[in-house]
Structure formats: C-alpha cells, structure tokens
Amino acid sequence: QRLLPGGTMFPVPPPLPAGPDVEGFLRDHTLEAEVADRLRLMPPHLQSEVMRRGPLDSRSPTSMLLSRMKQALEADRNGELHRGAVAPDAGMRPVKQTTKNAIEALISDFGLSPGCSWMLRSLTPDKQKLAAKIDPTGQADPSGYVAE
C-alpha cells in the first residue's frame, strides 16, 4: 500500500510483467529506477509505442523517456494510437492541427518560458509553421533550444 499526501492509504496493483523487449530497452539506457518502473507498469501497447521511436538521447535519457511516455498516454487517450498495428511505423497518427494550436501545444508540452512563449506567439504565420516543427524533446533547456 502507498500513502497519499492526505494520509489516505490505497492498494498498489502488482506491476504487469514487463516483456523481454522492455527489459532490454531499459538495460540499454541509464535511467532513474522510478521512471523505469513507470514504463514497466504501462500497458504493452503503450510500452511498444514508447520503444518504437528508437534509442533515447544519451544526454538526458530519463527526461526523453518521460516525454515519450506522456505523448503515448495522450495519444492513446485521444484515440490517436493504432492498437494491434503490425507495421513498424504504425503508431501515433499525424493529427492535422492549426499552426496556432501546434504552437500552443509546444508551449504547454515542454513548459516553455514566458519569454519564449511570447516570441513564438508573435512570429509571422509562416515562421510559426516552421517553429511548430521544432522538437525540444530531451533538451536540458527546451526554451533556450526553441529560442535559438
């Protein structure tokens, strides 16, 4: 059992047995134990989605893994994840979204600083389209990376 912040106890379900692929993926990277356990606890289709994207960045593998897990959970929740897909490149479907929504998603997903957020919002539409393609996953300072 675990203790919630309010002092309430709740039972902890036993972890799902992690497949050999998951254990191999975790052995290939130096990760915080708690984050590795979170991957082990994910449903198999989400574990596959996280690992499908390839090796983790060697500079910040833990933050990259957390980002991938969050993206896979959101894609599954939104129905954007193909379950049981056979193709290796199957997974999250591209969702057409406006440039403004893409910029807002970039700002919220990576917790960009107010200055960086303001800069992105004030770009001309054609430059916003380019900026929306920036992926600061695994960067120590996402705001600095995007602002460059």
PDB file of C-alpha atoms in Angstrom:
ATOM      1  CA  GLN A   1       0.000   0.000   0.000  1.00  0.00           C
ATOM      2  CA  ARG A   2       1.029   3.573  -0.573  1.00  0.00           C
ATOM      3  CA  LEU A   3       0.272   6.724   1.358  1.00  0.00           C
ATOM      4  CA  LEU A   4      -1.355   9.623  -0.486  1.00  0.00           C
ATOM      5  CA  PRO A   5      -0.445  13.207   0.501  1.00  0.00           C
ATOM      6  CA  GLY A   6      -3.666  13.485   2.552  1.00  0.00           C
ATOM      7  CA  GLY A   7      -2.717  10.415   4.577  1.00  0.00           C
ATOM      8  CA  THR A   8      -5.091   8.050   2.783  1.00  0.00           C
ATOM      9  CA  MET A   9      -3.808   4.565   2.032  1.00  0.00           C
ATOM     10  CA  PHE A  10      -4.553   2.871  -1.265  1.00  0.00           C
ATOM     11  CA  PRO A  11      -3.589  -0.555  -2.599  1.00  0.00           C
ATOM     12  CA  VAL A  12      -0.899  -0.702  -5.230  1.00  0.00           C
ATOM     13  CA  PRO A  13      -1.693  -3.148  -8.022  1.00  0.00           C
ATOM     14  CA  PRO A  14       1.061  -5.599  -8.881  1.00  0.00           C
ATOM     15  CA  PRO A  15       3.063  -4.464 -11.895  1.00  0.00           C
ATOM     16  CA  LEU A  16       2.341  -6.099 -15.234  1.00  0.00           C
ATOM     17  CA  PRO A  17       5.137  -8.446 -16.228  1.00  0.00           C
ATOM     18  CA  ALA A  18       7.389  -6.416 -18.488  1.00  0.00           C
ATOM     19  CA  GLY A  19       8.248  -8.143 -21.720  1.00  0.00           C
ATOM     20  CA  PRO A  20      11.813  -9.010 -22.647  1.00  0.00           C
ATOM     21  CA  ASP A  21      11.829  -6.102 -25.106  1.00  0.00           C
ATOM     22  CA  VAL A  22      11.087  -3.655 -22.299  1.00  0.00           C
ATOM     23  CA  GLU A  23      13.801  -5.050 -20.051  1.00  0.00           C
ATOM     24  CA  GLY A  24      16.302  -4.955 -22.921  1.00  0.00           C
ATOM     25  CA  PHE A  25      15.321  -1.365 -23.721  1.00  0.00           C
ATOM     26  CA  LEU A  26      15.786  -0.389 -20.064  1.00  0.00           C
ATOM     27  CA  ARG A  27      19.164  -2.165 -19.849  1.00  0.00           C
ATOM     28  CA  ASP A  28      20.392  -0.182 -22.866  1.00  0.00           C
ATOM     29  CA  HIS A  29      19.880   3.142 -21.059  1.00  0.00           C
ATOM     30  CA  THR A  30      20.897   4.634 -17.727  1.00  0.00           C
ATOM     31  CA  LEU A  31      17.589   5.680 -16.183  1.00  0.00           C
ATOM     32  CA  GLU A  32      16.183   6.582 -12.809  1.00  0.00           C
ATOM     33  CA  ALA A  33      14.637   3.460 -11.238  1.00  0.00           C
ATOM     34  CA  GLU A  34      11.264   5.132 -10.643  1.00  0.00           C
ATOM     35  CA  VAL A  35      10.944   6.114 -14.311  1.00  0.00           C
ATOM     36  CA  ALA A  36      11.950   2.628 -15.463  1.00  0.00           C
ATOM     37  CA  ASP A  37       9.255   1.188 -13.180  1.00  0.00           C
ATOM     38  CA  ARG A  38       6.694   3.548 -14.699  1.00  0.00           C
ATOM     39  CA  LEU A  39       7.492   2.140 -18.151  1.00  0.00           C
ATOM     40  CA  ARG A  40       7.168  -1.397 -16.794  1.00  0.00           C
ATOM     41  CA  LEU A  41       3.714  -0.519 -15.404  1.00  0.00           C
ATOM     42  CA  MET A  42       2.401   0.797 -18.739  1.00  0.00           C
ATOM     43  CA  PRO A  43       0.134  -1.411 -20.850  1.00  0.00           C
ATOM     44  CA  PRO A  44       2.049  -3.394 -23.504  1.00  0.00           C
ATOM     45  CA  HIS A  45       0.713  -1.371 -26.461  1.00  0.00           C
ATOM     46  CA  LEU A  46       1.997   1.852 -24.843  1.00  0.00           C
ATOM     47  CA  GLN A  47       5.349   0.269 -23.975  1.00  0.00           C
ATOM     48  CA  SER A  48       5.695  -0.680 -27.648  1.00  0.00           C
ATOM     49  CA  GLU A  49       4.834   2.851 -28.759  1.00  0.00           C
ATOM     50  CA  VAL A  50       7.492   4.328 -26.462  1.00  0.00           C
ATOM     51  CA  MET A  51      10.180   1.879 -27.641  1.00  0.00           C
ATOM     52  CA  ARG A  52       9.149   2.090 -31.325  1.00  0.00           C
ATOM     53  CA  ARG A  53      10.666   5.562 -31.521  1.00  0.00           C
ATOM     54  CA  GLY A  54      14.185   4.216 -31.073  1.00  0.00           C
ATOM     55  CA  PRO A  55      17.008   4.787 -28.604  1.00  0.00           C
ATOM     56  CA  LEU A  56      16.923   7.560 -26.042  1.00  0.00           C
ATOM     57  CA  ASP A  57      19.128  10.652 -26.100  1.00  0.00           C
ATOM     58  CA  SER A  58      22.329   9.878 -24.197  1.00  0.00           C
ATOM     59  CA  ARG A  59      22.451  13.332 -22.573  1.00  0.00           C
ATOM     60  CA  SER A  60      19.050  13.116 -20.909  1.00  0.00           C
ATOM     61  CA  PRO A  61      17.514   9.661 -21.347  1.00  0.00           C
ATOM     62  CA  THR A  62      15.227   9.927 -18.316  1.00  0.00           C
ATOM     63  CA  SER A  63      13.550  13.153 -19.455  1.00  0.00           C
ATOM     64  CA  MET A  64      13.243  11.831 -23.005  1.00  0.00           C
ATOM     65  CA  LEU A  65      11.595   8.631 -21.733  1.00  0.00           C
ATOM     66  CA  LEU A  66       9.181  10.631 -19.579  1.00  0.00           C
ATOM     67  CA  SER A  67       8.276  12.780 -22.581  1.00  0.00           C
ATOM     68  CA  ARG A  68       7.668   9.733 -24.773  1.00  0.00           C
ATOM     69  CA  MET A  69       5.525   8.074 -22.110  1.00  0.00           C
ATOM     70  CA  LYS A  70       3.443  11.239 -21.737  1.00  0.00           C
ATOM     71  CA  GLN A  71       2.995  11.530 -25.513  1.00  0.00           C
ATOM     72  CA  ALA A  72       1.990   7.860 -25.820  1.00  0.00           C
ATOM     73  CA  LEU A  73      -0.553   8.194 -22.986  1.00  0.00           C
ATOM     74  CA  GLU A  74      -2.050  11.335 -24.551  1.00  0.00           C
ATOM     75  CA  ALA A  75      -2.199   9.712 -27.996  1.00  0.00           C
ATOM     76  CA  ASP A  76      -3.929   6.665 -26.515  1.00  0.00           C
ATOM     77  CA  ARG A  77      -6.367   8.809 -24.549  1.00  0.00           C
ATOM     78  CA  ASN A  78      -7.213  10.835 -27.681  1.00  0.00           C
ATOM     79  CA  GLY A  79      -7.666   7.737 -29.826  1.00  0.00           C
ATOM     80  CA  GLU A  80      -4.655   8.604 -31.976  1.00  0.00           C
ATOM     81  CA  LEU A  81      -2.845   5.335 -31.322  1.00  0.00           C
ATOM     82  CA  HIS A  82      -3.327   2.339 -33.611  1.00  0.00           C
ATOM     83  CA  ARG A  83      -3.776  -0.718 -31.393  1.00  0.00           C
ATOM     84  CA  GLY A  84      -2.584  -4.025 -32.718  1.00  0.00           C
ATOM     85  CA  ALA A  85      -0.948  -2.433 -35.742  1.00  0.00           C
ATOM     86  CA  VAL A  86       1.557  -4.673 -37.466  1.00  0.00           C
ATOM     87  CA  ALA A  87       3.587  -2.153 -39.418  1.00  0.00           C
ATOM     88  CA  PRO A  88       6.709  -0.965 -37.561  1.00  0.00           C
ATOM     89  CA  ASP A  89       5.941   2.646 -38.398  1.00  0.00           C
ATOM     90  CA  ALA A  90       2.340   2.350 -37.199  1.00  0.00           C
ATOM     91  CA  GLY A  91       1.643   4.212 -34.018  1.00  0.00           C
ATOM     92  CA  MET A  92       0.592   7.754 -33.452  1.00  0.00           C
ATOM     93  CA  ARG A  93      -1.311   9.042 -36.454  1.00  0.00           C
ATOM     94  CA  PRO A  94      -0.482  12.565 -37.517  1.00  0.00           C
ATOM     95  CA  VAL A  95      -3.287  14.822 -36.437  1.00  0.00           C
ATOM     96  CA  LYS A  96      -3.892  17.852 -38.589  1.00  0.00           C
ATOM     97  CA  GLN A  97      -3.946  20.885 -36.388  1.00  0.00           C
ATOM     98  CA  THR A  98      -3.683  24.576 -36.940  1.00  0.00           C
ATOM     99  CA  THR A  99      -0.332  26.251 -36.582  1.00  0.00           C
ATOM    100  CA  LYS A 100      -1.641  28.233 -33.627  1.00  0.00           C
ATOM    101  CA  ASN A 101      -2.690  25.026 -31.844  1.00  0.00           C
ATOM    102  CA  ALA A 102       0.681  23.441 -32.647  1.00  0.00           C
ATOM    103  CA  ILE A 103       2.498  26.435 -31.119  1.00  0.00           C
ATOM    104  CA  GLU A 104       0.286  26.303 -28.010  1.00  0.00           C
ATOM    105  CA  ALA A 105       0.895  22.540 -27.694  1.00  0.00           C
ATOM    106  CA  LEU A 106       4.655  23.097 -27.985  1.00  0.00           C
ATOM    107  CA  ILE A 107       4.499  25.745 -25.244  1.00  0.00           C
ATOM    108  CA  SER A 108       2.438  23.637 -22.845  1.00  0.00           C
ATOM    109  CA  ASP A 109       4.047  20.241 -23.557  1.00  0.00           C
ATOM    110  CA  PHE A 110       7.556  21.494 -22.856  1.00  0.00           C
ATOM    111  CA  GLY A 111       6.766  24.189 -20.271  1.00  0.00           C
ATOM    112  CA  LEU A 112       8.434  26.923 -22.300  1.00  0.00           C
ATOM    113  CA  SER A 113       9.307  30.142 -20.513  1.00  0.00           C
ATOM    114  CA  PRO A 114       7.017  33.190 -20.814  1.00  0.00           C
ATOM    115  CA  GLY A 115       9.613  34.995 -22.962  1.00  0.00           C
ATOM    116  CA  CYS A 116       9.972  32.083 -25.336  1.00  0.00           C
ATOM    117  CA  SER A 117       6.189  31.640 -25.457  1.00  0.00           C
ATOM    118  CA  TRP A 118       5.691  35.309 -26.294  1.00  0.00           C
ATOM    119  CA  MET A 119       8.349  35.084 -29.027  1.00  0.00           C
ATOM    120  CA  LEU A 120       6.620  32.059 -30.620  1.00  0.00           C
ATOM    121  CA  ARG A 121       3.187  33.680 -30.488  1.00  0.00           C
ATOM    122  CA  SER A 122       4.471  36.903 -32.071  1.00  0.00           C
ATOM    123  CA  LEU A 123       6.093  35.211 -35.089  1.00  0.00           C
ATOM    124  CA  THR A 124       4.544  35.674 -38.502  1.00  0.00           C
ATOM    125  CA  PRO A 125       2.336  32.728 -39.563  1.00  0.00           C
ATOM    126  CA  ASP A 126       4.925  31.325 -41.998  1.00  0.00           C
ATOM    127  CA  LYS A 127       7.615  31.367 -39.299  1.00  0.00           C
ATOM    128  CA  GLN A 128       5.201  29.866 -36.759  1.00  0.00           C
ATOM    129  CA  LYS A 129       4.683  26.982 -39.186  1.00  0.00           C
ATOM    130  CA  LEU A 130       8.436  26.331 -39.159  1.00  0.00           C
ATOM    131  CA  ALA A 131       8.733  26.801 -35.390  1.00  0.00           C
ATOM    132  CA  ALA A 132       5.903  24.318 -34.756  1.00  0.00           C
ATOM    133  CA  LYS A 133       8.141  21.582 -36.205  1.00  0.00           C
ATOM    134  CA  ILE A 134      10.840  22.092 -33.556  1.00  0.00           C
ATOM    135  CA  ASP A 135      11.139  19.124 -31.186  1.00  0.00           C
ATOM    136  CA  PRO A 136      12.935  20.025 -27.930  1.00  0.00           C
ATOM    137  CA  THR A 137      12.480  16.502 -26.514  1.00  0.00           C
ATOM    138  CA  GLY A 138      15.399  15.592 -24.283  1.00  0.00           C
ATOM    139  CA  GLN A 139      16.867  19.098 -24.172  1.00  0.00           C
ATOM    140  CA  ALA A 140      18.014  20.336 -20.767  1.00  0.00           C
ATOM    141  CA  ASP A 141      16.644  23.820 -21.564  1.00  0.00           C
ATOM    142  CA  PRO A 142      13.732  23.497 -24.020  1.00  0.00           C
ATOM    143  CA  SER A 143      13.110  27.272 -24.019  1.00  0.00           C
ATOM    144  CA  GLY A 144      16.719  28.018 -24.926  1.00  0.00           C
ATOM    145  CA  TYR A 145      16.681  25.338 -27.615  1.00  0.00           C
ATOM    146  CA  VAL A 146      13.496  26.699 -29.207  1.00  0.00           C
ATOM    147  CA  ALA A 147      14.655  30.329 -28.963  1.00  0.00           C
ATOM    148  CA  GLU A 148      17.852  29.573 -30.892  1.00  0.00           C
TER     149      GLU A 148
END
